[in-house]
PDB file of C-alpha atoms in Angstrom:
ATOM      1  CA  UNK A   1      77.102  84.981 116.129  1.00  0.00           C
ATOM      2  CA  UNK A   2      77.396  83.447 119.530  1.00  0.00           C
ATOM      3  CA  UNK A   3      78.763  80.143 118.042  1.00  0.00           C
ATOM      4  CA  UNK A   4      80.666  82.125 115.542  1.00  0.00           C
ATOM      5  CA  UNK A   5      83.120  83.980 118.653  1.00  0.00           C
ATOM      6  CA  UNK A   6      83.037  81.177 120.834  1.00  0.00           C
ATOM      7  CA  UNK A   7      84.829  78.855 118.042  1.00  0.00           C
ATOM      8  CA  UNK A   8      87.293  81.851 117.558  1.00  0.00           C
ATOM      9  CA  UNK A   9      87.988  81.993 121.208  1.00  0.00           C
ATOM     10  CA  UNK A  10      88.656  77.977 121.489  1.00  0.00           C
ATOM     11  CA  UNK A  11      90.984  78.557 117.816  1.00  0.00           C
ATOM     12  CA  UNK A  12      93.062  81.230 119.603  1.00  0.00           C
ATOM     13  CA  UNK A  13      93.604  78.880 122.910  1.00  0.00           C
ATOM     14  CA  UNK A  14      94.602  76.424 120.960  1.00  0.00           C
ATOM     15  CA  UNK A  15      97.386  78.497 118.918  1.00  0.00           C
ATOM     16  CA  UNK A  16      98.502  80.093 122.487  1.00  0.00           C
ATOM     17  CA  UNK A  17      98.728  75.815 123.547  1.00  0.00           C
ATOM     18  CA  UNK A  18     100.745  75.114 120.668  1.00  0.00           C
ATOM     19  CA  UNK A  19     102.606  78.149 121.076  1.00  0.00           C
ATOM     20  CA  UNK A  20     103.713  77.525 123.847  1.00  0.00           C
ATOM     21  CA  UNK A  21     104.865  73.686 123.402  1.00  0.00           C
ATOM     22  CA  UNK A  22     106.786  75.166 120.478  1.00  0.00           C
ATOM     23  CA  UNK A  23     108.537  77.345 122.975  1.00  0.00           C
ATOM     24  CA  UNK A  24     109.638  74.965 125.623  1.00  0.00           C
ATOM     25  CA  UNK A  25     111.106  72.701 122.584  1.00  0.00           C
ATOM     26  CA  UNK A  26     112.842  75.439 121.476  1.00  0.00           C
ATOM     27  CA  UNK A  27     114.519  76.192 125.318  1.00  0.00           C
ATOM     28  CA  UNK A  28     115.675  72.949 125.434  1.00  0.00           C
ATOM     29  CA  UNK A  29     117.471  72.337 122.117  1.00  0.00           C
ATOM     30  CA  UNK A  30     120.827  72.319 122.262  1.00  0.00           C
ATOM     31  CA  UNK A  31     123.320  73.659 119.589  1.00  0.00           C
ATOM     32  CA  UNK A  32     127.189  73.990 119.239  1.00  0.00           C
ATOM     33  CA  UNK A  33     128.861  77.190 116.820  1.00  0.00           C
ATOM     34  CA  UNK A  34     132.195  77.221 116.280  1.00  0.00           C
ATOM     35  CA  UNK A  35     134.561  79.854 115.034  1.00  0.00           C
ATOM     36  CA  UNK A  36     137.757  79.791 112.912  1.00  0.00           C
ATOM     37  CA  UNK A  37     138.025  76.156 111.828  1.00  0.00           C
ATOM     38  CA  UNK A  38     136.676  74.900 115.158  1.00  0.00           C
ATOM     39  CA  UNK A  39     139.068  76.775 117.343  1.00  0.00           C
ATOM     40  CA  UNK A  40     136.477  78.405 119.219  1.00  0.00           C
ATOM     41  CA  UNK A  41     133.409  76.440 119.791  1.00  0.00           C
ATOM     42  CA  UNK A  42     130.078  77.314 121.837  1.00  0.00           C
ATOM     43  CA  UNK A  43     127.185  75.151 123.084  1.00  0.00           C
ATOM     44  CA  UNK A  44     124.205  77.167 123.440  1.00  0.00           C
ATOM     45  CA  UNK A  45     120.386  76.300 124.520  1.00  0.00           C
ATOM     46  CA  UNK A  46     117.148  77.560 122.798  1.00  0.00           C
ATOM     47  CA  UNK A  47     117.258  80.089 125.696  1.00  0.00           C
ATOM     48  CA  UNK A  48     120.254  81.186 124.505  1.00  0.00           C
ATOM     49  CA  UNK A  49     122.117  80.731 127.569  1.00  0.00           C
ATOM     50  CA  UNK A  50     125.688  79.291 126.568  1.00  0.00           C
ATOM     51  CA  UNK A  51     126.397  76.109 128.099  1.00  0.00           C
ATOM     52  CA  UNK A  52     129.961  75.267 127.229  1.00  0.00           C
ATOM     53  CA  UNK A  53     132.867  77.802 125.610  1.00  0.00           C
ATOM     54  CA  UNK A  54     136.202  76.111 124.700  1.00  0.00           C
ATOM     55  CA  UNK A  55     139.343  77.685 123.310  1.00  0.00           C
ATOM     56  CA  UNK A  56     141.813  75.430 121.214  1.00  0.00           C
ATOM     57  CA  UNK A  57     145.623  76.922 122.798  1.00  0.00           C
ATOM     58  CA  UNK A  58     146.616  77.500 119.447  1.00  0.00           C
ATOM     59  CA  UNK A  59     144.578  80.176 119.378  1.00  0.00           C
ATOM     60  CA  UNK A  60     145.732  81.917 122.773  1.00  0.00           C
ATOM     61  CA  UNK A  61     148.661  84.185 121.601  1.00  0.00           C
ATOM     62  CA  UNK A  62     149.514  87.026 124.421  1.00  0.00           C
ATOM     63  CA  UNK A  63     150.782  89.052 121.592  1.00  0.00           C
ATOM     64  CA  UNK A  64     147.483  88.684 119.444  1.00  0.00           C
ATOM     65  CA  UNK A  65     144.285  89.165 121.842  1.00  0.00           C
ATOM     66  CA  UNK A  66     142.485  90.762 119.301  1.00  0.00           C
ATOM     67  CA  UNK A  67     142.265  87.790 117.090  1.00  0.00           C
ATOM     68  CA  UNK A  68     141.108  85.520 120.131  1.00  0.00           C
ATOM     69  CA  UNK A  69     138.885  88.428 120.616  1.00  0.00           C
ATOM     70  CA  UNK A  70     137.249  88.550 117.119  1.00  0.00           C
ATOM     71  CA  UNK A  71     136.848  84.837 117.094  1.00  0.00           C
ATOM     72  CA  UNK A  72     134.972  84.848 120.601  1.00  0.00           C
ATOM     73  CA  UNK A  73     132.556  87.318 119.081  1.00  0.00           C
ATOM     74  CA  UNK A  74     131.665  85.845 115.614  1.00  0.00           C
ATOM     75  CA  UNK A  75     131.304  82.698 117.877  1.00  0.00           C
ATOM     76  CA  UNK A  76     128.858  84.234 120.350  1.00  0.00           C
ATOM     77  CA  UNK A  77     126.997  85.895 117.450  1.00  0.00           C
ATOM     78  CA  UNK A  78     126.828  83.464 115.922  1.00  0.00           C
ATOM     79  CA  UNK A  79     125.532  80.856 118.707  1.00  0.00           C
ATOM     80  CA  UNK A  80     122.620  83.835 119.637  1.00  0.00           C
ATOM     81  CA  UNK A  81     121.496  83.965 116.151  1.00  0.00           C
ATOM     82  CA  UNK A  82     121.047  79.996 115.083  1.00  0.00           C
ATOM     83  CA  UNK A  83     119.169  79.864 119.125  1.00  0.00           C
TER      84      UNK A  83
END
């Protein structure tokens, strides 16, 4: 019975080891989301901290900021969810 926990015990640290490798790979991939054809792009990290935004100037219209708007969001939603 002993035996029996004791090999449980050393299964779970093992799990939490790999667990945890899994995790720190994850942190430091790197992916980059864009929005509308590429005119918004994102780099993000498995931490999802975002690394790089750029904004093509076609896309900048002072008359229209609610289309840069909506592209900066499905970007960013975007980026969080594939991190």
């Amino acid at each position: 019975m002993a035996n029996s926990m004791n090999h449980l015990m050393k299964q779970a640290q093992q799990m939490q080891q790999k667990m945890s490798t899994l995790q720190k790979e994850l942190e430091a991939r790197e992916m980059e989301i864009s929005s509308g054809g590429g005119m918004v792009k994102i780099k993000i990290n498995g931490k999802q901290e975002i690394l790089s935004l750029k904004i093509d100037k076609e896309c900048v219209d002072p008359s229209d900021i609610d289309t840069l708007e909506e592209l900066l969001q499905t970007a960013v939603n975007q980026a969080v969810k594939e991190s």
